[in-house]
XYZ file of C-alpha atoms in Angstrom:
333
model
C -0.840 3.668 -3.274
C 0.001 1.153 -0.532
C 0.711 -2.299 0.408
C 2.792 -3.247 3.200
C 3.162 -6.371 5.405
C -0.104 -7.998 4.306
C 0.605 -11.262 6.217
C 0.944 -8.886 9.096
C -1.650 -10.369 12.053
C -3.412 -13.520 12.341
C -3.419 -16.153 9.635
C -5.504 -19.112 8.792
C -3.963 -21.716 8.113
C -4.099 -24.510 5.009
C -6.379 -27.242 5.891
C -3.875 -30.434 6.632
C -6.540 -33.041 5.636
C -8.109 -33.187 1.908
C -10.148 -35.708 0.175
C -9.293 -37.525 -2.899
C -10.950 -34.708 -5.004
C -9.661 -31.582 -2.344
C -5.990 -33.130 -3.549
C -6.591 -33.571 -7.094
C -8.074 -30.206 -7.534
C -5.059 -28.990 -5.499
C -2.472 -30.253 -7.243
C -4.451 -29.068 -10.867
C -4.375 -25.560 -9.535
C -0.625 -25.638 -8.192
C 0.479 -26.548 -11.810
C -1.363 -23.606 -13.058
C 0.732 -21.563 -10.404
C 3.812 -23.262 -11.648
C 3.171 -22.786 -15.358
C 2.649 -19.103 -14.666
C -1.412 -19.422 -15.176
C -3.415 -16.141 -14.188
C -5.997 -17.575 -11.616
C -9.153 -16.036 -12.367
C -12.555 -15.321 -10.140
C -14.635 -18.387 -11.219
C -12.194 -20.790 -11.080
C -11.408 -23.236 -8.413
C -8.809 -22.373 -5.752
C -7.678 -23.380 -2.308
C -9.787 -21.738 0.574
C -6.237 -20.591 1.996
C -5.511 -19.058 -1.183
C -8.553 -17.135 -1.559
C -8.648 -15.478 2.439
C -4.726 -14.875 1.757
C -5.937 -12.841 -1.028
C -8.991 -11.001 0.425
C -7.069 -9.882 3.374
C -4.093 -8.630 0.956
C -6.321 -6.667 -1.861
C -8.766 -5.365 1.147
C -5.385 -3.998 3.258
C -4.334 -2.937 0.060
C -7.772 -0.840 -0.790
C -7.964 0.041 2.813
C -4.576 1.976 2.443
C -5.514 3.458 -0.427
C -8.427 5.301 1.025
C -6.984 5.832 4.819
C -3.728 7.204 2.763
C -5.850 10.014 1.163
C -6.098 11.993 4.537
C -2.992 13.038 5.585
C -2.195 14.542 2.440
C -6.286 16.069 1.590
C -4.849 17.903 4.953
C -2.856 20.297 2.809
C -5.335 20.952 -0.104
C -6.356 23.998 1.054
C -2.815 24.718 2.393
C -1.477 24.216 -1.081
C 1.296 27.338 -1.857
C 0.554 27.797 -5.586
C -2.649 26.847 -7.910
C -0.564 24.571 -9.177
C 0.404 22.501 -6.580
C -3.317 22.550 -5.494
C -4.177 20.960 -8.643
C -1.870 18.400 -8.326
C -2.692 17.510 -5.096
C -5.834 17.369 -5.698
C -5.760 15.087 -8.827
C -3.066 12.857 -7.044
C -5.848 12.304 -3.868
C -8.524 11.760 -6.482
C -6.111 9.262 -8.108
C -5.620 7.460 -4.541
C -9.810 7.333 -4.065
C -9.553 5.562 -7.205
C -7.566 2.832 -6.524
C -9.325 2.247 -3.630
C -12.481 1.260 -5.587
C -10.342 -0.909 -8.264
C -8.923 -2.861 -5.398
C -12.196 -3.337 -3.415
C -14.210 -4.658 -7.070
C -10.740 -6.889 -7.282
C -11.432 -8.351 -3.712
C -15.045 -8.604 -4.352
C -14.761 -10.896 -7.121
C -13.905 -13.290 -4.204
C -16.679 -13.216 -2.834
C -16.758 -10.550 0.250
C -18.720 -7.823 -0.048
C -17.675 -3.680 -0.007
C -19.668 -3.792 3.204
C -17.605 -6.669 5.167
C -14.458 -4.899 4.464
C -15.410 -1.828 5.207
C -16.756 -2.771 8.607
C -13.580 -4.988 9.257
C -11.862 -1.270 8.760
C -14.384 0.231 10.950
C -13.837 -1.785 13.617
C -10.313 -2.381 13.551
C -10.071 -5.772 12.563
C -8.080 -4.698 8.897
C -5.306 -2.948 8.799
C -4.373 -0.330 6.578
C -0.441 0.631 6.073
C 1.331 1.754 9.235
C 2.946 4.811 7.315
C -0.492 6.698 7.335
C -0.239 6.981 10.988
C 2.250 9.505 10.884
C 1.080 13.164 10.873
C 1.978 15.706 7.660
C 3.435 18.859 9.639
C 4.661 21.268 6.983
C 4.431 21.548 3.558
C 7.396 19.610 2.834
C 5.661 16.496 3.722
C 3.852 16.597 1.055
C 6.894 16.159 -0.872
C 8.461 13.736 0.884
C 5.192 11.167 0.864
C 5.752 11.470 -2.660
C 9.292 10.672 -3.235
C 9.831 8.265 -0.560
C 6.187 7.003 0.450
C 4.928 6.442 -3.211
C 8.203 5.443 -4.205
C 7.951 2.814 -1.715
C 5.281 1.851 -3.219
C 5.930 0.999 -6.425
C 8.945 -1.025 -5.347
C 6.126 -3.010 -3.927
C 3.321 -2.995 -6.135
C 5.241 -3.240 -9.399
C 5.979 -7.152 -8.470
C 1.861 -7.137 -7.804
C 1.318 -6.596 -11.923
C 2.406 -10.435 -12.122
C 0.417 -11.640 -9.016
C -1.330 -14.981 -9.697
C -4.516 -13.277 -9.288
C -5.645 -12.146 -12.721
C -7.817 -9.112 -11.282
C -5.632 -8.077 -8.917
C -2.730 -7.896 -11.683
C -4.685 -6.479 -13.558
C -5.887 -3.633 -11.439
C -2.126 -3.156 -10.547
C -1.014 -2.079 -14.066
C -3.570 1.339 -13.978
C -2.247 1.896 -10.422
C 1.101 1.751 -10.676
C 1.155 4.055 -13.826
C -0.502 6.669 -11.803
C 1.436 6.105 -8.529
C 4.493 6.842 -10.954
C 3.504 10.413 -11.860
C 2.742 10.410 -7.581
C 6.233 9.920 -6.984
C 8.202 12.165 -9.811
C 5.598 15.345 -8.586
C 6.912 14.597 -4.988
C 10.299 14.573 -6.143
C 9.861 17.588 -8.395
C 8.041 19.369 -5.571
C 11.100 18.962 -3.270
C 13.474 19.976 -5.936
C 12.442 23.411 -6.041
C 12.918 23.904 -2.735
C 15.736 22.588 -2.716
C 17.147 24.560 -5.569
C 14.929 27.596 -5.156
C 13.858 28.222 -1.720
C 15.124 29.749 1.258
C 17.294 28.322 4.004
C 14.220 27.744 5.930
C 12.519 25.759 3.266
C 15.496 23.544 2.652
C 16.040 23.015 6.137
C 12.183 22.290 6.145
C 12.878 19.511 3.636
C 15.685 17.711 5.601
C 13.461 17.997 8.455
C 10.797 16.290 6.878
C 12.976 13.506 5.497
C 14.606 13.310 8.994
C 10.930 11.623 9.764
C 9.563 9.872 7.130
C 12.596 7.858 5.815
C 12.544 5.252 8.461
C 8.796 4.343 8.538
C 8.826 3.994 4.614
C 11.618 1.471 5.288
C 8.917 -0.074 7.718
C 6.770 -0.236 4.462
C 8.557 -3.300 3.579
C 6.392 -5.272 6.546
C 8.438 -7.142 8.740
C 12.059 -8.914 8.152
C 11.779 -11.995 6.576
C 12.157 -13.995 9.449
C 9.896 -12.515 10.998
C 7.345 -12.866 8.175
C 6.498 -16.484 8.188
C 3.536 -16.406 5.602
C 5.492 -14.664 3.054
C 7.210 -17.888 1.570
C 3.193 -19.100 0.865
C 2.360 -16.136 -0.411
C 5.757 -16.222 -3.020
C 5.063 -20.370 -3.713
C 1.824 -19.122 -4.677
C 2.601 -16.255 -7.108
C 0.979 -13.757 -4.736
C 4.091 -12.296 -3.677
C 7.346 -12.010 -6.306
C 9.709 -10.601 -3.917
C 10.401 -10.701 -0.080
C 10.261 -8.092 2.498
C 13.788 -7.344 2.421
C 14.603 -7.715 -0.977
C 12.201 -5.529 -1.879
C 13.827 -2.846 1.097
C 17.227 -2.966 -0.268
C 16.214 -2.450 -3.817
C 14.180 0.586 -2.440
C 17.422 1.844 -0.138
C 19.699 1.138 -3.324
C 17.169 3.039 -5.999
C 16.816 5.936 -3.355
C 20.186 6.784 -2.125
C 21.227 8.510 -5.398
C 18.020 10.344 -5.795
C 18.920 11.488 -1.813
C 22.198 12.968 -3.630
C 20.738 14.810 -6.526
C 18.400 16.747 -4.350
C 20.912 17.791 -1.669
C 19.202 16.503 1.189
C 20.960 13.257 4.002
C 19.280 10.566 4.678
C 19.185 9.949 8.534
C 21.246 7.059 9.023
C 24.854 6.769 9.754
C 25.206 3.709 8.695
C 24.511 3.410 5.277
C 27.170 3.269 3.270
C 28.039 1.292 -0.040
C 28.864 -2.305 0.332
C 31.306 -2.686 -2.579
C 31.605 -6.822 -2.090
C 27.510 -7.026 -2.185
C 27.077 -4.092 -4.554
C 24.142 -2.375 -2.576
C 23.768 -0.260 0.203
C 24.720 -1.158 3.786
C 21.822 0.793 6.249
C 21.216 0.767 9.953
C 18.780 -1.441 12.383
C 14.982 -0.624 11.528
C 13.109 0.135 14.844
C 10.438 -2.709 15.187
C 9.611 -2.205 18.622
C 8.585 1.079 16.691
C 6.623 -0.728 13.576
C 4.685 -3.050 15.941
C 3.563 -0.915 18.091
C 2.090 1.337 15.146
C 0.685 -1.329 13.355
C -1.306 -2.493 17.033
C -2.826 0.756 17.035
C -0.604 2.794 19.288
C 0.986 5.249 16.563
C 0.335 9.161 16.506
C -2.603 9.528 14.312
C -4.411 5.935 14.448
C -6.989 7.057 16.407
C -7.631 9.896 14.411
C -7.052 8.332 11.349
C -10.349 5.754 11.803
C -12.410 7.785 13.420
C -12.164 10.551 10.491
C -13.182 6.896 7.923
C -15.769 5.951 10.666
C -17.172 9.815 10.420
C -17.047 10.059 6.712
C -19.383 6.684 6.451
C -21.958 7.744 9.134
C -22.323 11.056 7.059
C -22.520 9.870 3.458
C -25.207 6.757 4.882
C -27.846 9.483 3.021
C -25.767 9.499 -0.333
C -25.417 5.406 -0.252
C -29.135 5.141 -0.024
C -30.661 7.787 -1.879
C -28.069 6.078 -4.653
C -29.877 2.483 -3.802
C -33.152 3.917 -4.318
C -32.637 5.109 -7.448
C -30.896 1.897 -8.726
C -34.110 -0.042 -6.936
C -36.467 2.423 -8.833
C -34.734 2.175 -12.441
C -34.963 -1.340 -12.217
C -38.590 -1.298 -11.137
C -39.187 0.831 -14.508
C -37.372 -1.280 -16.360
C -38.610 -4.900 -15.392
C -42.151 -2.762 -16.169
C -41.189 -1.927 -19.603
């Protein structure tokens, strides 16, 4: 569902000194990169490379998993079947992509149970936009449209990352978080078209707070984001931060129109000599702190993950012990 600002935090940094053979293999595997070679698990690449990508993919799956509990919130606060059902498949969907994304990083070779305890223990970071609550109904909406759409503005590039099974993975997701974003947008249609003044004013409410910290989606200005030109030389990244923002501001605005509802900034406007969209200072006094751990729901938000692994600890190894005793039976066979 959710990548954001993956060379947010500390970074290791490229070893400075190589041998003859560190160099040669280097400079083999950054022609791949420049003839547009997919970089697969058992072939050679730089250490940097390799961390750069665990910490991405794990944030990635990370966000993926945190990002199904604000909105599991409302399953049983769903107004119709129907929107139950698609809640429900879309959260399924988002548990899904978390395991894709944590087999992708494992075929780097860290385990489920180092990234999961770097989660645990706050070392990883998941996207900042999770720790934000879901109030009313419209929320629901609204993660949809502008959250998920957010999303694919970033993980669309991700389907041509360098990384063959992380591109790979990318081209499922994406597909799905597609249908995520047009039953947002459908959602908030109706009420916008159908529903009372309370509903509608419900909607703009919920826009009101969620448009600026999907903006904060983006990570961190460009220069601000010193890693990012690595990750691009590389092939991990395709776009920057901000490029990928505007696009996102341009390819919303109109959709902002069509459903009646104003976005809360009074500075956007069209820029007719750049041909995009013109918007207001992003608060990133705001995004930091959030990211550090200080935002509404962070402390609920692990401790609900942290909960959920104590209590399935009897599912994981009843599952082991079955595994162990199949392959007893069959290395007896």
């Amino acid at each position: 569902m959710y990548t954001q600002a993956m060379s947010v935090g500390p970074q290791d940094q490229a070893a400075k000194l190589q041998t003859a053979e560190e160099q040669q293999r280097n400079e083999a595997f950054e022609a791949r990169i420049d003839a547009g070679d997919f970089i697969e698990a058992k072939d050679w690449m730089p250490e940097h490379y390799r961390k750069t990508l665990v910490r991405q993919i794990s944030q990635h799956a990370h966000s993926e998993i945190v990002g199904m509990l604000p909105e599991g919130n409302w399953i049983t606060r769903a107004p119709t079947l129907k929107r139950k059902a698609i809640l429900l498949a879309k959260v399924q969907d988002e548990g899904g992509h978390g395991l894709y994304l944590y087999s992708a990083a494992e075929t780097l070779g860290t385990s489920r149970d180092q990234m999961l305890d770097a989660l645990h223990n706050g070392k990883a970071k998941y996207s900042s936009i999770f720790n934000y609550p879901t109030l009313t109904w419209a929320d629901i909406g609204v993660i949809g449209w502008l959250v998920d759409g957010a999303a694919i503005m970033n993980q669309v590039p991700l389907c041509r990352c360098s990384y063959g099974p992380y591109a790979r993975a990318m081209i499922r997701i994406c597909r799905e978080e597609s249908f995520h974003q047009r039953q947002g947008y459908e959602s908030l249609l109706v009420m916008m078209r159908e529903g009372t003044a309370a509903q509608k004013a419900m909607v703009q409410d919920a826009v009101n707070r969620w448009w600026w910290p999907s903006l904060m989606m983006f990570g961190p200005a460009d220069k601000d984001s010193p890693n990012s030109e690595q990750s691009m030389r590389w092939g991990i990244k395709r776009l920057t931060n901000d490029e990928l923002r505007q696009k996102f501001v341009d390819a919303t605005v109109p959709q902002a129109e069509l459903l009646g509802v104003t976005l809360p900034d009074p500075d956007l406007k069209w820029n007719a000599q750049r041909e995009q969209h013109d918007f207001g200072a992003i608060d990133w006094d705001e995004f930091w702190r959030v990211v550090g751990g200080n935002g509404p729901c962070n402390t609920e938000r692990l401790a609900t993950r942290v909960k959920a692994w104590e209590e399935g600890a009897w599912v994981r190894d009843a599952a082991l012990a079955h595994a162990n005793k199949r392959a007893t039976a069959a290395q007896a066979a």
